[in-house]
């Protein structure tokens, strides 16, 4: 019903975020320390992540009142003994052993060697950590390193903004497919809100590109880099065929409030390069900050919160498709630097050139 002026009422959010916590791991599960946990760190009671050679990627801490007891069980995760067996062997009790295992599983320090079903939300936490570790294993992004440390040319800066514009322009093509493929009305509503947030953002970002000096003709001629097109097409396919794998990619790709500080520093550094006016990059900066502030990670989390336990086959499928998304992202970073990195070259990439 409209109001007296003929306007539809603003009803606000039509759904509420799930408040449930990830479900517990099965006591009969067998878990092993992941291959990226360095054995030399265990002797020092440190969870050191990284390969056998070179500097560690990360040193994780265990901050809890039970840390001393936790270190009694951590070296025993060998993939052979169940959680129940570890509890009996260490005499620490199943509750504590399961708590340690759950925390480390969520951080992708532990991986399952059995074939048990896993609570979907617990697996989502595992996947988010796994995606970050995968990218550390492949090495740092040369493109991001360039933007953090320089030098950054005007051509590279415009290319970066242009590829972000292409990604935003294509968002509705996979978001609308994801809405249609959701199994419940609640999830259709949630993903519809994601679509409503994002579908018009390309027009906002376009103003920034015009302020950067590109013309309407330039934008009409510009094509996404081939790896960016592949990334978009991967999301389009998942949106139609695999809602949970799509949601995992959204959860990794979207920002949340914990990323605000890093995002803010990135755009501060972008500003310091001094190659574009704020009118050009401002919409892109505000778009990134807005996504984090509005906790867009929840659009990835909610489908897992509503899902039942995932079989071993489900887990493997979602993991592979998420890692593909991460690899395509890294490929895009390399191609952007290869094409737009040199000071001289075409203003925009076009598949017809």
PDB file of N, CA and C in Angstrom, residues 197-252:
ATOM      1  N   UNK A 197      21.916  -3.912  -3.739  1.00  0.00           N
ATOM      2  CA  UNK A 197      23.037  -3.078  -3.316  1.00  0.00           C
ATOM      3  C   UNK A 197      23.971  -2.762  -4.478  1.00  0.00           C
ATOM      4  N   UNK A 198      24.218  -3.768  -5.318  1.00  0.00           N
ATOM      5  CA  UNK A 198      25.340  -3.689  -6.250  1.00  0.00           C
ATOM      6  C   UNK A 198      24.984  -3.310  -7.691  1.00  0.00           C
ATOM      7  N   UNK A 199      23.733  -3.526  -8.111  1.00  0.00           N
ATOM      8  CA  UNK A 199      23.480  -3.496  -9.549  1.00  0.00           C
ATOM      9  C   UNK A 199      23.746  -2.125 -10.175  1.00  0.00           C
ATOM     10  N   UNK A 200      23.615  -1.059  -9.391  1.00  0.00           N
ATOM     11  CA  UNK A 200      23.770   0.282  -9.963  1.00  0.00           C
ATOM     12  C   UNK A 200      25.175   0.848  -9.753  1.00  0.00           C
ATOM     13  N   UNK A 201      26.032   0.144  -9.049  1.00  0.00           N
ATOM     14  CA  UNK A 201      27.336   0.706  -8.687  1.00  0.00           C
ATOM     15  C   UNK A 201      28.225   0.981  -9.893  1.00  0.00           C
ATOM     16  N   UNK A 202      28.036   0.231 -10.964  1.00  0.00           N
ATOM     17  CA  UNK A 202      28.873   0.485 -12.144  1.00  0.00           C
ATOM     18  C   UNK A 202      28.662   1.902 -12.677  1.00  0.00           C
ATOM     19  N   UNK A 203      27.427   2.417 -12.570  1.00  0.00           N
ATOM     20  CA  UNK A 203      27.165   3.788 -13.030  1.00  0.00           C
ATOM     21  C   UNK A 203      27.905   4.796 -12.161  1.00  0.00           C
ATOM     22  N   UNK A 204      27.995   4.514 -10.882  1.00  0.00           N
ATOM     23  CA  UNK A 204      28.742   5.354  -9.933  1.00  0.00           C
ATOM     24  C   UNK A 204      30.234   5.314 -10.276  1.00  0.00           C
ATOM     25  N   UNK A 205      30.762   4.128 -10.519  1.00  0.00           N
ATOM     26  CA  UNK A 205      32.187   3.999 -10.832  1.00  0.00           C
ATOM     27  C   UNK A 205      32.518   4.615 -12.198  1.00  0.00           C
ATOM     28  N   UNK A 206      31.565   4.560 -13.105  1.00  0.00           N
ATOM     29  CA  UNK A 206      31.790   5.132 -14.436  1.00  0.00           C
ATOM     30  C   UNK A 206      32.113   6.620 -14.347  1.00  0.00           C
ATOM     31  N   UNK A 207      31.484   7.326 -13.397  1.00  0.00           N
ATOM     32  CA  UNK A 207      31.775   8.750 -13.232  1.00  0.00           C
ATOM     33  C   UNK A 207      33.247   8.964 -12.889  1.00  0.00           C
ATOM     34  N   UNK A 208      33.805   8.040 -12.102  1.00  0.00           N
ATOM     35  CA  UNK A 208      35.216   8.149 -11.766  1.00  0.00           C
ATOM     36  C   UNK A 208      36.107   7.967 -12.979  1.00  0.00           C
ATOM     37  N   UNK A 209      35.763   7.030 -13.846  1.00  0.00           N
ATOM     38  CA  UNK A 209      36.578   6.806 -15.044  1.00  0.00           C
ATOM     39  C   UNK A 209      36.512   7.998 -15.989  1.00  0.00           C
ATOM     40  N   UNK A 210      35.348   8.597 -16.102  1.00  0.00           N
ATOM     41  CA  UNK A 210      35.240   9.804 -16.934  1.00  0.00           C
ATOM     42  C   UNK A 210      36.069  10.944 -16.350  1.00  0.00           C
ATOM     43  N   UNK A 211      36.099  11.031 -15.021  1.00  0.00           N
ATOM     44  CA  UNK A 211      36.920  12.048 -14.373  1.00  0.00           C
ATOM     45  C   UNK A 211      38.408  11.758 -14.554  1.00  0.00           C
ATOM     46  N   UNK A 212      38.749  10.487 -14.771  1.00  0.00           N
ATOM     47  CA  UNK A 212      40.150  10.109 -15.005  1.00  0.00           C
ATOM     48  C   UNK A 212      40.592  10.428 -16.430  1.00  0.00           C
ATOM     49  N   UNK A 213      39.662  10.823 -17.290  1.00  0.00           N
ATOM     50  CA  UNK A 213      40.019  11.212 -18.644  1.00  0.00           C
ATOM     51  C   UNK A 213      39.559  10.256 -19.721  1.00  0.00           C
ATOM     52  N   UNK A 214      38.962   9.123 -19.366  1.00  0.00           N
ATOM     53  CA  UNK A 214      38.413   8.233 -20.382  1.00  0.00           C
ATOM     54  C   UNK A 214      37.136   8.832 -20.945  1.00  0.00           C
ATOM     55  N   UNK A 215      36.817   8.455 -22.163  1.00  0.00           N
ATOM     56  CA  UNK A 215      35.608   8.958 -22.804  1.00  0.00           C
ATOM     57  C   UNK A 215      34.582   7.836 -22.931  1.00  0.00           C
ATOM     58  N   UNK A 216      33.377   8.217 -23.291  1.00  0.00           N
ATOM     59  CA  UNK A 216      32.345   7.213 -23.522  1.00  0.00           C
ATOM     60  C   UNK A 216      32.778   6.243 -24.624  1.00  0.00           C
ATOM     61  N   UNK A 217      33.461   6.753 -25.628  1.00  0.00           N
ATOM     62  CA  UNK A 217      33.951   5.901 -26.717  1.00  0.00           C
ATOM     63  C   UNK A 217      34.987   4.918 -26.195  1.00  0.00           C
ATOM     64  N   UNK A 218      35.889   5.394 -25.322  1.00  0.00           N
ATOM     65  CA  UNK A 218      36.887   4.505 -24.717  1.00  0.00           C
ATOM     66  C   UNK A 218      36.216   3.369 -23.953  1.00  0.00           C
ATOM     67  N   UNK A 219      35.209   3.698 -23.167  1.00  0.00           N
ATOM     68  CA  UNK A 219      34.528   2.700 -22.352  1.00  0.00           C
ATOM     69  C   UNK A 219      33.750   1.718 -23.215  1.00  0.00           C
ATOM     70  N   UNK A 220      33.206   2.200 -24.311  1.00  0.00           N
ATOM     71  CA  UNK A 220      32.477   1.317 -25.215  1.00  0.00           C
ATOM     72  C   UNK A 220      33.432   0.325 -25.885  1.00  0.00           C
ATOM     73  N   UNK A 221      34.647   0.764 -26.150  1.00  0.00           N
ATOM     74  CA  UNK A 221      35.633  -0.082 -26.830  1.00  0.00           C
ATOM     75  C   UNK A 221      36.348  -1.026 -25.875  1.00  0.00           C
ATOM     76  N   UNK A 222      36.395  -0.675 -24.589  1.00  0.00           N
ATOM     77  CA  UNK A 222      37.185  -1.430 -23.617  1.00  0.00           C
ATOM     78  C   UNK A 222      36.568  -2.799 -23.337  1.00  0.00           C
ATOM     79  N   UNK A 223      37.414  -3.800 -23.245  1.00  0.00           N
ATOM     80  CA  UNK A 223      37.000  -5.161 -22.857  1.00  0.00           C
ATOM     81  C   UNK A 223      37.663  -5.514 -21.540  1.00  0.00           C
ATOM     82  N   UNK A 224      37.033  -6.352 -20.737  1.00  0.00           N
ATOM     83  CA  UNK A 224      37.746  -6.864 -19.561  1.00  0.00           C
ATOM     84  C   UNK A 224      38.966  -7.666 -20.007  1.00  0.00           C
ATOM     85  N   UNK A 225      40.018  -7.614 -19.222  1.00  0.00           N
ATOM     86  CA  UNK A 225      41.134  -8.509 -19.474  1.00  0.00           C
ATOM     87  C   UNK A 225      40.629  -9.949 -19.515  1.00  0.00           C
ATOM     88  N   UNK A 226      41.311 -10.805 -20.242  1.00  0.00           N
ATOM     89  CA  UNK A 226      40.834 -12.176 -20.443  1.00  0.00           C
ATOM     90  C   UNK A 226      40.656 -12.903 -19.105  1.00  0.00           C
ATOM     91  N   UNK A 227      41.575 -12.702 -18.180  1.00  0.00           N
ATOM     92  CA  UNK A 227      41.455 -13.350 -16.868  1.00  0.00           C
ATOM     93  C   UNK A 227      40.299 -12.766 -16.064  1.00  0.00           C
ATOM     94  N   UNK A 228      40.024 -11.486 -16.228  1.00  0.00           N
ATOM     95  CA  UNK A 228      38.867 -10.892 -15.568  1.00  0.00           C
ATOM     96  C   UNK A 228      37.583 -11.455 -16.148  1.00  0.00           C
ATOM     97  N   UNK A 229      37.550 -11.630 -17.483  1.00  0.00           N
ATOM     98  CA  UNK A 229      36.367 -12.219 -18.098  1.00  0.00           C
ATOM     99  C   UNK A 229      36.157 -13.651 -17.601  1.00  0.00           C
ATOM    100  N   UNK A 230      37.258 -14.381 -17.442  1.00  0.00           N
ATOM    101  CA  UNK A 230      37.163 -15.750 -16.919  1.00  0.00           C
ATOM    102  C   UNK A 230      36.641 -15.759 -15.484  1.00  0.00           C
ATOM    103  N   UNK A 231      37.089 -14.807 -14.682  1.00  0.00           N
ATOM    104  CA  UNK A 231      36.619 -14.693 -13.296  1.00  0.00           C
ATOM    105  C   UNK A 231      35.115 -14.417 -13.258  1.00  0.00           C
ATOM    106  N   UNK A 232      34.669 -13.493 -14.092  1.00  0.00           N
ATOM    107  CA  UNK A 232      33.240 -13.166 -14.169  1.00  0.00           C
ATOM    108  C   UNK A 232      32.434 -14.378 -14.624  1.00  0.00           C
ATOM    109  N   UNK A 233      32.931 -15.083 -15.641  1.00  0.00           N
ATOM    110  CA  UNK A 233      32.201 -16.240 -16.164  1.00  0.00           C
ATOM    111  C   UNK A 233      32.147 -17.377 -15.148  1.00  0.00           C
ATOM    112  N   UNK A 234      33.190 -17.525 -14.348  1.00  0.00           N
ATOM    113  CA  UNK A 234      33.180 -18.538 -13.289  1.00  0.00           C
ATOM    114  C   UNK A 234      32.042 -18.246 -12.305  1.00  0.00           C
ATOM    115  N   UNK A 235      31.895 -16.976 -11.925  1.00  0.00           N
ATOM    116  CA  UNK A 235      30.807 -16.606 -11.019  1.00  0.00           C
ATOM    117  C   UNK A 235      29.449 -16.780 -11.681  1.00  0.00           C
ATOM    118  N   UNK A 236      29.350 -16.481 -12.963  1.00  0.00           N
ATOM    119  CA  UNK A 236      28.074 -16.666 -13.663  1.00  0.00           C
ATOM    120  C   UNK A 236      27.661 -18.139 -13.654  1.00  0.00           C
ATOM    121  N   UNK A 237      28.618 -19.016 -13.920  1.00  0.00           N
ATOM    122  CA  UNK A 237      28.320 -20.443 -13.941  1.00  0.00           C
ATOM    123  C   UNK A 237      27.930 -20.949 -12.547  1.00  0.00           C
ATOM    124  N   UNK A 238      28.708 -20.538 -11.528  1.00  0.00           N
ATOM    125  CA  UNK A 238      28.388 -20.975 -10.169  1.00  0.00           C
ATOM    126  C   UNK A 238      27.043 -20.416  -9.715  1.00  0.00           C
ATOM    127  N   UNK A 239      26.742 -19.179 -10.099  1.00  0.00           N
ATOM    128  CA  UNK A 239      25.459 -18.593  -9.719  1.00  0.00           C
ATOM    129  C   UNK A 239      24.290 -19.409 -10.221  1.00  0.00           C
ATOM    130  N   UNK A 240      24.440 -19.999 -11.401  1.00  0.00           N
ATOM    131  CA  UNK A 240      23.365 -20.821 -11.969  1.00  0.00           C
ATOM    132  C   UNK A 240      23.378 -22.244 -11.436  1.00  0.00           C
ATOM    133  N   UNK A 241      24.585 -22.817 -11.236  1.00  0.00           N
ATOM    134  CA  UNK A 241      24.696 -24.263 -11.045  1.00  0.00           C
ATOM    135  C   UNK A 241      25.054 -24.708  -9.639  1.00  0.00           C
ATOM    136  N   UNK A 242      25.633 -23.842  -8.823  1.00  0.00           N
ATOM    137  CA  UNK A 242      26.167 -24.300  -7.538  1.00  0.00           C
ATOM    138  C   UNK A 242      26.091 -23.169  -6.511  1.00  0.00           C
ATOM    139  N   UNK A 243      24.919 -22.988  -5.878  1.00  0.00           N
ATOM    140  CA  UNK A 243      24.733 -21.842  -4.973  1.00  0.00           C
ATOM    141  C   UNK A 243      25.738 -21.777  -3.823  1.00  0.00           C
ATOM    142  N   UNK A 244      26.108 -22.909  -3.233  1.00  0.00           N
ATOM    143  CA  UNK A 244      27.030 -22.848  -2.096  1.00  0.00           C
ATOM    144  C   UNK A 244      28.449 -22.487  -2.533  1.00  0.00           C
ATOM    145  N   UNK A 245      28.903 -23.032  -3.654  1.00  0.00           N
ATOM    146  CA  UNK A 245      30.225 -22.641  -4.151  1.00  0.00           C
ATOM    147  C   UNK A 245      30.235 -21.155  -4.508  1.00  0.00           C
ATOM    148  N   UNK A 246      29.152 -20.679  -5.096  1.00  0.00           N
ATOM    149  CA  UNK A 246      29.028 -19.245  -5.384  1.00  0.00           C
ATOM    150  C   UNK A 246      29.129 -18.435  -4.100  1.00  0.00           C
ATOM    151  N   UNK A 247      28.431 -18.871  -3.060  1.00  0.00           N
ATOM    152  CA  UNK A 247      28.435 -18.143  -1.799  1.00  0.00           C
ATOM    153  C   UNK A 247      29.821 -18.134  -1.166  1.00  0.00           C
ATOM    154  N   UNK A 248      30.554 -19.248  -1.296  1.00  0.00           N
ATOM    155  CA  UNK A 248      31.921 -19.287  -0.771  1.00  0.00           C
ATOM    156  C   UNK A 248      32.783 -18.236  -1.461  1.00  0.00           C
ATOM    157  N   UNK A 249      32.641 -18.105  -2.760  1.00  0.00           N
ATOM    158  CA  UNK A 249      33.416 -17.100  -3.507  1.00  0.00           C
ATOM    159  C   UNK A 249      33.029 -15.682  -3.093  1.00  0.00           C
ATOM    160  N   UNK A 250      31.724 -15.459  -2.895  1.00  0.00           N
ATOM    161  CA  UNK A 250      31.260 -14.144  -2.452  1.00  0.00           C
ATOM    162  C   UNK A 250      31.828 -13.839  -1.072  1.00  0.00           C
ATOM    163  N   UNK A 251      31.813 -14.829  -0.182  1.00  0.00           N
ATOM    164  CA  UNK A 251      32.317 -14.610   1.169  1.00  0.00           C
ATOM    165  C   UNK A 251      33.780 -14.245   1.195  1.00  0.00           C
ATOM    166  N   UNK A 252      34.566 -14.845   0.305  1.00  0.00           N
ATOM    167  CA  UNK A 252      35.995 -14.533   0.227  1.00  0.00           C
ATOM    168  C   UNK A 252      36.226 -13.204  -0.501  1.00  0.00           C
TER     169      UNK A 252
END
